[in-house]
Coordinates of C-alpha atoms in Angstrom, one line a residue:
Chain A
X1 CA 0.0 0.0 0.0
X2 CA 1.4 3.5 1.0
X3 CA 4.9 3.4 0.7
X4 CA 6.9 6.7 0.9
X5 CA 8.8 7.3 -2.0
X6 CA 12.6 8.4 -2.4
X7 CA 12.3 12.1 -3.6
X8 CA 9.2 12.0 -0.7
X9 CA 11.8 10.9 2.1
X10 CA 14.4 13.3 1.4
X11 CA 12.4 16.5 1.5
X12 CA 15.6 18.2 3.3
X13 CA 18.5 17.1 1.1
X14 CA 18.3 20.3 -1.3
X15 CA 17.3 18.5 -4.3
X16 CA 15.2 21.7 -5.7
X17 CA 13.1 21.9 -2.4
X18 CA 12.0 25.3 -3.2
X19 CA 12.5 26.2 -6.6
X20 CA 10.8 24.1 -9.7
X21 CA 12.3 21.3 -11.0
X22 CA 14.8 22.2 -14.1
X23 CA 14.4 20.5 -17.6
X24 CA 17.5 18.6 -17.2
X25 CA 16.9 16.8 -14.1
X26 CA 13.4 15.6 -15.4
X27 CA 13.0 11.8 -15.3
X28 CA 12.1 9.4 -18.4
X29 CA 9.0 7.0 -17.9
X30 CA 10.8 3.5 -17.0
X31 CA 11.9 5.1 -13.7
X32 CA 8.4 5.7 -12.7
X33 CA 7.7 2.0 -13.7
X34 CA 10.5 0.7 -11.7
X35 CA 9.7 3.0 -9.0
X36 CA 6.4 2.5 -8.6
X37 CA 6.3 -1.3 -8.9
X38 CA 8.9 -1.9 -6.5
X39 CA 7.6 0.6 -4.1
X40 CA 3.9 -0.8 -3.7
X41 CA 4.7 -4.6 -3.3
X42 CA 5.6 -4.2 0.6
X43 CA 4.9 -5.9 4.1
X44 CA 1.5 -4.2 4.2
X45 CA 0.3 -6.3 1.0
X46 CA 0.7 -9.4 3.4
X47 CA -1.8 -8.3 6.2
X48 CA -4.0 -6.9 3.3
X49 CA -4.6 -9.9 1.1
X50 CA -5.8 -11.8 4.2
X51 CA -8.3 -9.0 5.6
X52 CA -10.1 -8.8 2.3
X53 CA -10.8 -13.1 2.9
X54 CA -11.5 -12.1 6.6
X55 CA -14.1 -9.6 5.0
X56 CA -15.8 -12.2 3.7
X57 CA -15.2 -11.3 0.1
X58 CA -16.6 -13.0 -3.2
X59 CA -14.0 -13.8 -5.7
X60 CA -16.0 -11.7 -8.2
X61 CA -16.0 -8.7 -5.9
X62 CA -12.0 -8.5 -5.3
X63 CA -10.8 -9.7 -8.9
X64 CA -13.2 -7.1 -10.4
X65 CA -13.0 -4.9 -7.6
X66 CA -9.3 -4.6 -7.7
X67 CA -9.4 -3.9 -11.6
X68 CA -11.8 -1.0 -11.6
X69 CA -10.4 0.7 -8.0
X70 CA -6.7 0.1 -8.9
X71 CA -7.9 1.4 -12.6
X72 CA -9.5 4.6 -10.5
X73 CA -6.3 5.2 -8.9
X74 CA -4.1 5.2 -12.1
X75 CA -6.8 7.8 -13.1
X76 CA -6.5 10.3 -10.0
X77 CA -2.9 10.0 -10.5
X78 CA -2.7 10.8 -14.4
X79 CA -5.5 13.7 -14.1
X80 CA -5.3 15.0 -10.6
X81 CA -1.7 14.9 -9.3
X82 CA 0.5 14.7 -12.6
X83 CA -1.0 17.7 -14.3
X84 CA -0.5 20.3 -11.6
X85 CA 2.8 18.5 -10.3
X86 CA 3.9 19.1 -14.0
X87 CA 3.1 22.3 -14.4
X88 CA 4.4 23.8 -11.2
X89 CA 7.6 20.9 -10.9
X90 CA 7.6 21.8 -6.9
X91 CA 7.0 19.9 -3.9
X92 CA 3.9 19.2 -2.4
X93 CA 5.6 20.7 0.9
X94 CA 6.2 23.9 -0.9
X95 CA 3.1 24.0 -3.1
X96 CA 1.3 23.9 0.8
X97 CA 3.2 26.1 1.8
X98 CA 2.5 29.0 -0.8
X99 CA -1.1 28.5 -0.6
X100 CA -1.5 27.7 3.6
X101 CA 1.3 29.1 5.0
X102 CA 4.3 27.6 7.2
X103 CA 2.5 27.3 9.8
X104 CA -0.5 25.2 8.2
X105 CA 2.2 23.5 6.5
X106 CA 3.7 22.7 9.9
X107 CA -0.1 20.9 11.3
X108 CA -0.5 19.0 8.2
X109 CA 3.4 17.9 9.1
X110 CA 2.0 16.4 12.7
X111 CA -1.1 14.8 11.1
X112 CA 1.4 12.7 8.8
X113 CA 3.6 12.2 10.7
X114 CA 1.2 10.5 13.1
X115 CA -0.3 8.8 10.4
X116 CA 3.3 7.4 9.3
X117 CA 4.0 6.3 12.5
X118 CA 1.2 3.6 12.7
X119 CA 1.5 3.0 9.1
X120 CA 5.3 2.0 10.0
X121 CA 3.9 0.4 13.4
X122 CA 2.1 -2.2 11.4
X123 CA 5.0 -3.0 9.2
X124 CA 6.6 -3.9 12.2
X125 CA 3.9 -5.8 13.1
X126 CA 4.6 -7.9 9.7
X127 CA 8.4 -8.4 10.0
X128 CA 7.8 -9.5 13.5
X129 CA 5.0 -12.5 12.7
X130 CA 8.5 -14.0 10.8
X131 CA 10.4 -14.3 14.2
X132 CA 7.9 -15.9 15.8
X133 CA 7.8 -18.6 13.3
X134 CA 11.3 -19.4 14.8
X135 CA 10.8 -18.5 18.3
X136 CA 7.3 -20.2 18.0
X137 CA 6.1 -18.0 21.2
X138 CA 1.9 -16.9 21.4
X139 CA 1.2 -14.5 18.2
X140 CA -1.8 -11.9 17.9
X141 CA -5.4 -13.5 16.8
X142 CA -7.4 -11.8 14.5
X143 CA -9.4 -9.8 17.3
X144 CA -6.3 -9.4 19.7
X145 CA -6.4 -5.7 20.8
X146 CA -3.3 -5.9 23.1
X147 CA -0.1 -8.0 23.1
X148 CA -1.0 -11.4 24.4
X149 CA 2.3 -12.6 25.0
X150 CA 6.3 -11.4 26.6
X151 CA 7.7 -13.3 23.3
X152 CA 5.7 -11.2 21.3
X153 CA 6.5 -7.8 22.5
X154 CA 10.3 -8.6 23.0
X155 CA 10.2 -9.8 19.3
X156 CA 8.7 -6.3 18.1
X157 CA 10.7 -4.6 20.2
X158 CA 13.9 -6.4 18.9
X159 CA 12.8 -5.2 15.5
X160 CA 11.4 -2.1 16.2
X161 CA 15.0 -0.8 17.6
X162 CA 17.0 -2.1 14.4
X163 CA 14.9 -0.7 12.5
X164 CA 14.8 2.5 14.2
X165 CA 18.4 2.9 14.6
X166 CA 19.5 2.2 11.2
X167 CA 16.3 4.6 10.2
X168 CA 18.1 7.0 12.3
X169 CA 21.5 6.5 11.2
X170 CA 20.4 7.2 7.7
X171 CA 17.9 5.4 5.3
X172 CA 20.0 5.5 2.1
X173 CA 21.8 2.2 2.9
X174 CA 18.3 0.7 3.3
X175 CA 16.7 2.8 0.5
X176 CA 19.8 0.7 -1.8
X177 CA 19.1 -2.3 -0.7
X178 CA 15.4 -2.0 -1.0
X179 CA 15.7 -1.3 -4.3
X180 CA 17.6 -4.7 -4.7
X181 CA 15.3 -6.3 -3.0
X182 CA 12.7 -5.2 -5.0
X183 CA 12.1 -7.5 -8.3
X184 CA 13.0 -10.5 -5.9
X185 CA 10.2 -9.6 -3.9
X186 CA 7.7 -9.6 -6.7
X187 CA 8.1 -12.5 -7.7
X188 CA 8.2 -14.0 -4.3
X189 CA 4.5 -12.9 -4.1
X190 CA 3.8 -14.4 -7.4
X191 CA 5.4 -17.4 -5.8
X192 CA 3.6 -17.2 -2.9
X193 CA -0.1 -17.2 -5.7
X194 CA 1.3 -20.2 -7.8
X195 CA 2.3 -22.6 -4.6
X196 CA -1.6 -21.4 -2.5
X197 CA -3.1 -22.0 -5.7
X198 CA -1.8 -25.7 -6.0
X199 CA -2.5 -26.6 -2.4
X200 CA -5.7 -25.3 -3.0
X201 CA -5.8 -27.5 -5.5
X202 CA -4.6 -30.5 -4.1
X203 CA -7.1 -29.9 -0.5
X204 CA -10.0 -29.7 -2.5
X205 CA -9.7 -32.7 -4.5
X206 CA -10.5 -30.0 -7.8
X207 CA -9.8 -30.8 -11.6
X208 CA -8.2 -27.9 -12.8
X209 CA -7.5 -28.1 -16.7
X210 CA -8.7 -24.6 -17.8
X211 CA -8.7 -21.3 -16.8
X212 CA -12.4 -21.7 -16.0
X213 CA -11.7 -24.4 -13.7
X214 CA -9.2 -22.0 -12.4
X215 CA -12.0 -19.5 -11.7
X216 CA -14.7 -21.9 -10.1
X217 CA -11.9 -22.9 -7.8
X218 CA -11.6 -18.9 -6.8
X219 CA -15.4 -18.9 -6.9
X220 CA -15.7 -21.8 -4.4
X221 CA -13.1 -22.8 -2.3
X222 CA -10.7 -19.5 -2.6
X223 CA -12.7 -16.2 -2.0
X224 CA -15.9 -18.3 -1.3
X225 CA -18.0 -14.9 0.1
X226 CA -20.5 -15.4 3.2
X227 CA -20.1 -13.6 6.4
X228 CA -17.3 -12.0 7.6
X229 CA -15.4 -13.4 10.7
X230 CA -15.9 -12.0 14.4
X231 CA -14.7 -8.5 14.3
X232 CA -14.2 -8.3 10.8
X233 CA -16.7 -5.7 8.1
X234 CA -18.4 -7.8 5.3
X235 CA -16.5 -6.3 2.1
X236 CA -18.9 -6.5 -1.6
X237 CA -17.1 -5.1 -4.7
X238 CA -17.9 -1.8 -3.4
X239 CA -15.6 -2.0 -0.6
X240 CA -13.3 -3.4 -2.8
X241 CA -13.4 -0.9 -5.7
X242 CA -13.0 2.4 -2.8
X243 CA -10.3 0.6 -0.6
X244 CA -8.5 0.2 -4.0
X245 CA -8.7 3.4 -5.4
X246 CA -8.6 5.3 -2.0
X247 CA -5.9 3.2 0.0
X248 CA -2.8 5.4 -1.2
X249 CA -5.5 8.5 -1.6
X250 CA -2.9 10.3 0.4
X251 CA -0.7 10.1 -3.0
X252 CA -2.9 10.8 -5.7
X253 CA -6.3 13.0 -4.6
X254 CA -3.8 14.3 -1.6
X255 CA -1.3 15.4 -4.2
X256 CA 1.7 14.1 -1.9
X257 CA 3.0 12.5 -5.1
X258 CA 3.8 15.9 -6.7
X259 CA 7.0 15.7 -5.1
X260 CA 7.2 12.5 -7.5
X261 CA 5.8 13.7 -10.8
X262 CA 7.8 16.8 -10.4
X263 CA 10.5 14.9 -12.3
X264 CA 8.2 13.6 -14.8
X265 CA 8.4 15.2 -18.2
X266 CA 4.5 14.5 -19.6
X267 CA 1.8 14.1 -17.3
X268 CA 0.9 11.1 -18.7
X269 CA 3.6 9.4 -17.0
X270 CA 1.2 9.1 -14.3
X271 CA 0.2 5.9 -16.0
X272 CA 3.3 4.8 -14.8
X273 CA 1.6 4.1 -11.5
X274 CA -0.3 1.5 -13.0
X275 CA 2.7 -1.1 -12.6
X276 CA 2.6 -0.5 -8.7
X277 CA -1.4 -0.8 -8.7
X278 CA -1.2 -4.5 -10.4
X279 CA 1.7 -6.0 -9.2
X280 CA 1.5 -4.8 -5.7
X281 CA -2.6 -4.0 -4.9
X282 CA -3.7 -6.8 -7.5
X283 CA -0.9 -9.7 -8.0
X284 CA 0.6 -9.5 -4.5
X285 CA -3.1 -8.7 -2.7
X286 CA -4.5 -11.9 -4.1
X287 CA -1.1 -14.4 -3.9
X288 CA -1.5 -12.9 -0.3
X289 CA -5.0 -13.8 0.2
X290 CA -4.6 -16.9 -1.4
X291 CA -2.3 -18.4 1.2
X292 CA -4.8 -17.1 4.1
X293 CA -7.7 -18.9 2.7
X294 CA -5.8 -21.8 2.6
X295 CA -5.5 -21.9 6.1
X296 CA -8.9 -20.9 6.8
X297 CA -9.4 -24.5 4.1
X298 CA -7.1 -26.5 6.6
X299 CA -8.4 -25.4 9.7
X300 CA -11.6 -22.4 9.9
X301 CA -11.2 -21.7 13.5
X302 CA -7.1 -20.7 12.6
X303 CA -8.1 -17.3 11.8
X304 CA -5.2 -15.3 12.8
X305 CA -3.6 -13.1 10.4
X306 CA 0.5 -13.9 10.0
X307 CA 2.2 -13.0 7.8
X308 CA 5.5 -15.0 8.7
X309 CA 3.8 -18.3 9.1
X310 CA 1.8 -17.9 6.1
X311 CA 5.3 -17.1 4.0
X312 CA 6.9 -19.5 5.4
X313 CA 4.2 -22.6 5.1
X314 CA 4.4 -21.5 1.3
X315 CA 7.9 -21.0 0.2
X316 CA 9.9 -22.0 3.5
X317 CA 13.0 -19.4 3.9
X318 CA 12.3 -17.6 1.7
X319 CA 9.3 -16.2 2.5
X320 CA 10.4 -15.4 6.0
X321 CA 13.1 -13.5 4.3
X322 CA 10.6 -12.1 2.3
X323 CA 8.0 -11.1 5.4
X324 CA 11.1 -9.5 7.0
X325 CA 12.6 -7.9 4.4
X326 CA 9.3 -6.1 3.0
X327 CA 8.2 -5.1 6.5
X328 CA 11.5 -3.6 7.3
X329 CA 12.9 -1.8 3.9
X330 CA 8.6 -0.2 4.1
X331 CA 9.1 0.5 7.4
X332 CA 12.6 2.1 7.6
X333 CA 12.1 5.1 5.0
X334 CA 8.8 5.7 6.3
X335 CA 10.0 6.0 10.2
X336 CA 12.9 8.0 8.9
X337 CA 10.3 10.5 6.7
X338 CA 7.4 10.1 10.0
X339 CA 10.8 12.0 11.9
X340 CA 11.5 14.5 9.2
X341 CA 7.7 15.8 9.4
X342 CA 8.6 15.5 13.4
X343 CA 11.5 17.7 12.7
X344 CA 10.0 20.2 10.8
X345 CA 7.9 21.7 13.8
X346 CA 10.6 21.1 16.5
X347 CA 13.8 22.0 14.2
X348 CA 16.5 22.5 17.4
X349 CA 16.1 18.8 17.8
X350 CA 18.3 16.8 16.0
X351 CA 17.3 14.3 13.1
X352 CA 19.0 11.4 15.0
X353 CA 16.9 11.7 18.4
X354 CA 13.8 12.9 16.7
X355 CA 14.0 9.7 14.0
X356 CA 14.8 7.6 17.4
X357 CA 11.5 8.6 19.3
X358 CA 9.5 8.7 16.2
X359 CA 10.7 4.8 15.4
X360 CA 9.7 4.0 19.8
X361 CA 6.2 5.4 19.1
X362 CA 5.8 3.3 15.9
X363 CA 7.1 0.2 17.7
X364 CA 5.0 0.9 20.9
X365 CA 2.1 1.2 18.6
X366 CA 3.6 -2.4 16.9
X367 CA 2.9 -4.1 19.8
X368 CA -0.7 -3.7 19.8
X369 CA -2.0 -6.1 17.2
X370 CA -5.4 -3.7 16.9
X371 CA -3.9 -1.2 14.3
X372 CA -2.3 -4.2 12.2
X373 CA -5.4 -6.3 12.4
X374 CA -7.4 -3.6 11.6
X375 CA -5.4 -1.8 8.4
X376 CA -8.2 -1.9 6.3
X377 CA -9.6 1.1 8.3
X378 CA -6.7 2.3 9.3
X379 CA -5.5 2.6 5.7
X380 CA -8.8 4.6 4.6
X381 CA -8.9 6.6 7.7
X382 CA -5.2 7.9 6.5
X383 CA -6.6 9.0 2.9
X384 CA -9.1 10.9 4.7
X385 CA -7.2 12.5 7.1
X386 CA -4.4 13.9 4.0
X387 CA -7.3 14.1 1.1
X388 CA -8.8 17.5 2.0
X389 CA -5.4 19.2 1.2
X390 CA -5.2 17.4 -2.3
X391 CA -8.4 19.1 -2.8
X392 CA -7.2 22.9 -1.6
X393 CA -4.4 22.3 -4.1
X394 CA -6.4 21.3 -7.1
X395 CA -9.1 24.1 -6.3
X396 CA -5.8 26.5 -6.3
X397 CA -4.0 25.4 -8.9
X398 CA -7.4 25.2 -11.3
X399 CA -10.6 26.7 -10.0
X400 CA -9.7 29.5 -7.8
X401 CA -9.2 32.5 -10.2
X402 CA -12.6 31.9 -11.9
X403 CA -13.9 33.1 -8.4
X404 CA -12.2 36.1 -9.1
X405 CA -9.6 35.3 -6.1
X406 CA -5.7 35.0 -5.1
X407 CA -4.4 31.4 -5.4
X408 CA -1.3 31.0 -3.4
X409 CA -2.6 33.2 -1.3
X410 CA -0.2 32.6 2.1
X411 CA 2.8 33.7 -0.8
X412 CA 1.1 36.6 -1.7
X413 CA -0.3 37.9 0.7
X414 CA 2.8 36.8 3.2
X415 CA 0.5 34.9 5.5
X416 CA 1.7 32.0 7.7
X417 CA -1.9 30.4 8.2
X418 CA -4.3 30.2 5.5
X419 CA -7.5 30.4 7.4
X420 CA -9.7 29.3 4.5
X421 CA -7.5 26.2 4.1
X422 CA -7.3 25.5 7.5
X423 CA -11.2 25.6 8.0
X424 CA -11.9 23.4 4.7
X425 CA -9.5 20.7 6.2
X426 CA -10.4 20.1 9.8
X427 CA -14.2 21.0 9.2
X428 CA -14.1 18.2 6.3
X429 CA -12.1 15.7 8.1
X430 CA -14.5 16.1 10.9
X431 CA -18.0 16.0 9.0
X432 CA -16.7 12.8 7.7
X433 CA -15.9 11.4 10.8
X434 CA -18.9 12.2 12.1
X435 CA -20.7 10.4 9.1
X436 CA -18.9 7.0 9.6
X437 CA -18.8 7.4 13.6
X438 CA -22.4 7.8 13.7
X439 CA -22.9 5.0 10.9
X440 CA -24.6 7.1 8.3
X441 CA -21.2 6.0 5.5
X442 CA -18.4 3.8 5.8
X443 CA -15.2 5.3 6.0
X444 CA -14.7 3.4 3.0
X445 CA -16.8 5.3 1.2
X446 CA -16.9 8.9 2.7
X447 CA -13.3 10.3 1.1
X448 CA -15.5 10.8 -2.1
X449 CA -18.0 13.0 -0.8
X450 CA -15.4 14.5 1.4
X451 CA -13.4 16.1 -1.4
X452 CA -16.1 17.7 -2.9
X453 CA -16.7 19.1 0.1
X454 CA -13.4 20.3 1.4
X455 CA -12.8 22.0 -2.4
X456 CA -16.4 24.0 -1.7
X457 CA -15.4 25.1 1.6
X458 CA -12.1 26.2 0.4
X459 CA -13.6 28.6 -2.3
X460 CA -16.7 29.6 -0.4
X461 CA -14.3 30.7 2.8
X462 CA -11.4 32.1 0.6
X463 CA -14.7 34.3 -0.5
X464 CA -15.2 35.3 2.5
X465 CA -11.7 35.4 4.3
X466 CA -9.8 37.2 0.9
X467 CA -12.4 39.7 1.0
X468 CA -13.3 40.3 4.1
X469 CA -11.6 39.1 6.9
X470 CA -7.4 39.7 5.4
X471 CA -8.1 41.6 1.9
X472 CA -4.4 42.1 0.2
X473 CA -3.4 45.3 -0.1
X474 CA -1.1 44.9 -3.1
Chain B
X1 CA 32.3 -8.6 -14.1
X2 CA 29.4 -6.6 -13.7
X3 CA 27.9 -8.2 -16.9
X4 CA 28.5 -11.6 -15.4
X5 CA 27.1 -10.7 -12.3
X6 CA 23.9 -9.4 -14.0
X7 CA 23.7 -12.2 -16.1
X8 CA 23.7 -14.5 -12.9
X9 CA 21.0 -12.2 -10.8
X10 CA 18.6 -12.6 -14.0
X11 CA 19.2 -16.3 -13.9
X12 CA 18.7 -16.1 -10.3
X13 CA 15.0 -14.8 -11.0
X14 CA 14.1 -17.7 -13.1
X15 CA 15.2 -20.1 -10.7
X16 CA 13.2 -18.3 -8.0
X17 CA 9.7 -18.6 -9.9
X18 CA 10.3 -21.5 -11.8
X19 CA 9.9 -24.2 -8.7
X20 CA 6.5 -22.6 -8.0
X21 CA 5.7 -22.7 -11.6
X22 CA 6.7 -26.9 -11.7
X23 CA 5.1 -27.1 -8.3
X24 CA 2.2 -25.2 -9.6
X25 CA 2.0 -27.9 -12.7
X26 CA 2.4 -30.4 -10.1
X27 CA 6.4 -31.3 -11.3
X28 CA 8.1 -30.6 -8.2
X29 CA 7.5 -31.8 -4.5
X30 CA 7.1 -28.3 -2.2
X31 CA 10.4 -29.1 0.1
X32 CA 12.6 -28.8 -3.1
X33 CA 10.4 -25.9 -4.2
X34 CA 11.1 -24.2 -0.9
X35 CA 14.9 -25.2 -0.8
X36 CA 15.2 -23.8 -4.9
X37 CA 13.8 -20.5 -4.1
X38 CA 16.1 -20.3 -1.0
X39 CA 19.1 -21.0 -2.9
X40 CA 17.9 -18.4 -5.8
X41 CA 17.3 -15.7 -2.7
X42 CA 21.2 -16.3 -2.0
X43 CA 22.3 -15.8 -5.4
X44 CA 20.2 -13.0 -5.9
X45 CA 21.1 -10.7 -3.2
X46 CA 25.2 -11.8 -3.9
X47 CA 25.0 -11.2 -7.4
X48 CA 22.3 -8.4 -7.8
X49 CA 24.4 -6.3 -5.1
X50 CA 27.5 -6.3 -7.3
X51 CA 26.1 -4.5 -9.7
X52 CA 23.1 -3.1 -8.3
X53 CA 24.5 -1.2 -4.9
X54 CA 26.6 1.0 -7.4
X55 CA 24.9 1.5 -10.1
X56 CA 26.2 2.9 -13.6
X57 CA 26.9 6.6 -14.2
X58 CA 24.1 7.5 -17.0

């Protein structure tokens, strides 16, 4: 899912921070291909897969589901993000910043890096599940809420603190090797399909000589449908399609990936996004899910999700390599970038410490099997919490001077809080939180409505705040 | 050196998905699958980093 990119993690080094991008540093296509497909095929995909079976889904509602929501997210990236990040060739920081002012810029900082540090938190979780297939002490259930076990929290501890400290000393070495990693871990996942498929196979006794067959399999023994288990929301293709499209919402409709497409020369290249969508949030979502319905096959009442088990039942050392290594080189970058946003508001404090603390809270958070067991939500709740500033940038960037007002206001009118951005953020993010608290939408579903609403309330305030309230005088 | 090495971490690939393929087309027992792809994982990290961890000057 979310996985923070390079030119996102490094929003300090210099690397045209505040000026646009300049035509000879602008990047070809392939290295958005390579990027993005190695970049969304990470630990999360693991605890994913398995959630959607514990949803209860149909195999109809994820295969299709997946197509059309990853196809939607292609789609916000090519015609929301790319065009303006083309156009402008600047950072989402610095784009915020013009329009909302330092000091905006500096809140939206804490909300991700909150949001960062349970993302990283359960990628923790992941490359922790691997130890305990060695240490074989009590792991999390399904519906665990707190650590159930002294093996457990000394084995996320143990991997909490290396990952934190080489986060802290620096994530290039990590950033290297994760790109290494990368094309061996994509076809570990595929691996990890073709081996569930044939157990499946040989449990349930099915002839398999076509593709059909293939798909009555998936239809009744893989992603059979029914209820959900305890705990767990019942998922149609609905639920599907949104999670899909909305589960790195941050990125696209939040604009955080202008700091990407910056580099792109054509705005197409957002396409390019497409290779992380179907090999990471189609291939390795349903490999994933395939080897947890497996062991739903062999034994219903086994419903906890692992990650390192289920690797390792599949493709032996190799997949516990593979649980490690995708939890840690996710989690590493985005510990190190959680500390950056950190920084920014507390700049005295050095990167090392700040980093340290930031990779305790996401290992403290690790511990507690409730925000891993519970990522679907988690995962949407993030897109909703970053969306409504994807939306002030498009309005800005597009809409705002038909309405006869200043876009990057905060620049030009040397303000260090945008009040009209401010307002259409927190007033959006709580209306929809209020709508899924009180039951009316599922937070699935309510980022949708949500950006429509948070780009209103940005023009209708600016209305009133540019004229009114803090009219320029230049 | 470094085209040797590449030409072994590509190789290295094939024999990491091909076991699951065989097993998949029910030619290969799961142990050997699971030892093959732990092998490949070896070779692919040694050889992949020689060429990979620096990579060449466009």
């Amino acid at each position: 899912m979310a996985e923070t990119h390079p030119e996102q993690t490094q929003p300090q080094t210099g690397e045209f921070e505040r000026e646009p991008v300049p035509k000879n540093a602008l990047l070809g296509f392939k290295s958005f291909i390579g990027m993005y497909a190695g970049e969304h095929c990470a630990g999360t995909e693991l605890m994913i897969g398995p959630l959607f079976v514990a949803a209860g889904v149909s195999a109809f509602d994820v295969v299709v589901g997946l197509i059309v929501g990853n196809a939607l997210a292609v789609l916000s990236w090519m015609f929301l993000c790319a065009p303006i990040a083309t156009r402008t060739r600047l950072t989402l920081y610095y784009q915020l910043e013009k329009i909302c002012g330092r000091w905006l810029v500096v809140l939206y900082n804490l909300a991700n890096g909150v949001m960062f540090c349970f993302l990283a938190g359960a990628m923790i979780t992941v490359s922790a599940t691997a130890v305990g297939v060695w240490f074989n002490f009590p792991m999390p259930e399904l519906s665990d809420v707190y650590p159930n076990s002294v093996g457990w929290v000394l084995a996320v501890a143990g991997v909490g603190a290396l990952i934190s400290i080489v986060a802290a000393f620096g994530y290039q070495t990590v950033a290297k090797f994760a790109n290494i990693a990368s094309p061996w871990m994509v076809l570990v996942f595929l691996a990890f399909g073709l081996i569930g498929l044939r157990q499946f196979i040989d449990a349930s006794g099915a002839e398999v000589g076509s593709l059909g067959d293939v798909w009555t399999l998936a239809k009744t023994h893989i992603w059979k449908g029914g209820e959900p288990l305890d705990g767990q929301i019942k998922f149609t293709f609905w639920h599907v399609t949104f999670f899909a499209w909305f589960c790195n919402m941050a990125m696209h409709v939040g604009m955080s990936d202008l700091s990407v497409f910056r580099f792109a020369k054509k705005s197409w290249y957002g396409v390019a996004a497409g290779s992380g969508m179907y090999v990471g949030h189609f291939m390795a979502w349903l490999a994933a899910s395939i080897l947890y319905a497996y062991q739903l096959h062999l034994d219903p009442s086994d419903t906890a999700v692992l990650p390192g088990p289920l690797a390792h039942r599949a493709a032996g050392l190799a997949g516990i390599i593979c649980v490690i290594i995708a939890g840690w080189t996710t989690a590493n970058p985005t510990i190190y970038r959680a500390g950056l946003a950190f920084q920014a508001i507390i700049p005295k404090c050095s990167r090392f410490v700040v980093t340290l603390i930031t990779g305790a809270i996401a290992t403290v958070a690790a511990m507690f099997p409730y925000f891993a067991m519970k990522l679907l939500g988690f995962v949407a709740l993030y897109g909703l919490i970053l969306m409504p500033m994807g939306a002030v940038i498009f309005v800005d960037f597009w809409l705002i001077k038909k309405f006869g007002l200043q876009s990057s206001y905060a620049e030009a009118g040397k303000a260090i809080f945008n009040w009209a951005a401010c307002l259409a953020w927190v007033v959006t993010v709580g209306v929809c939180v209020y709508l899924f608290k009180a039951g009316i939408l599922e937070i699935y579903f309510v980022s949708l409505p949500g950006w429509f609403m948070a780009a209103i309330l940005y023009i209708v305030v600016s209305k009133f705040y540019q004229k009114k309230i803090r009219p320029q005088t230049t | 050196m470094r085209t040797i090495a590449q030409v072994i971490s590509w190789l290295s690939l094939v024999l990491l998905l091909a076991p699951s393929v065989l097993f998949l087309m029910n030619r290969m027992p799961l142990e050997t699958v699971k030892t093959t792809m732990t092998v490949a994982t070896v070779v692919w990290f040694v050889s992949a980093s020689l060429w990979m961890w620096n990579p060449k000057k466009q």
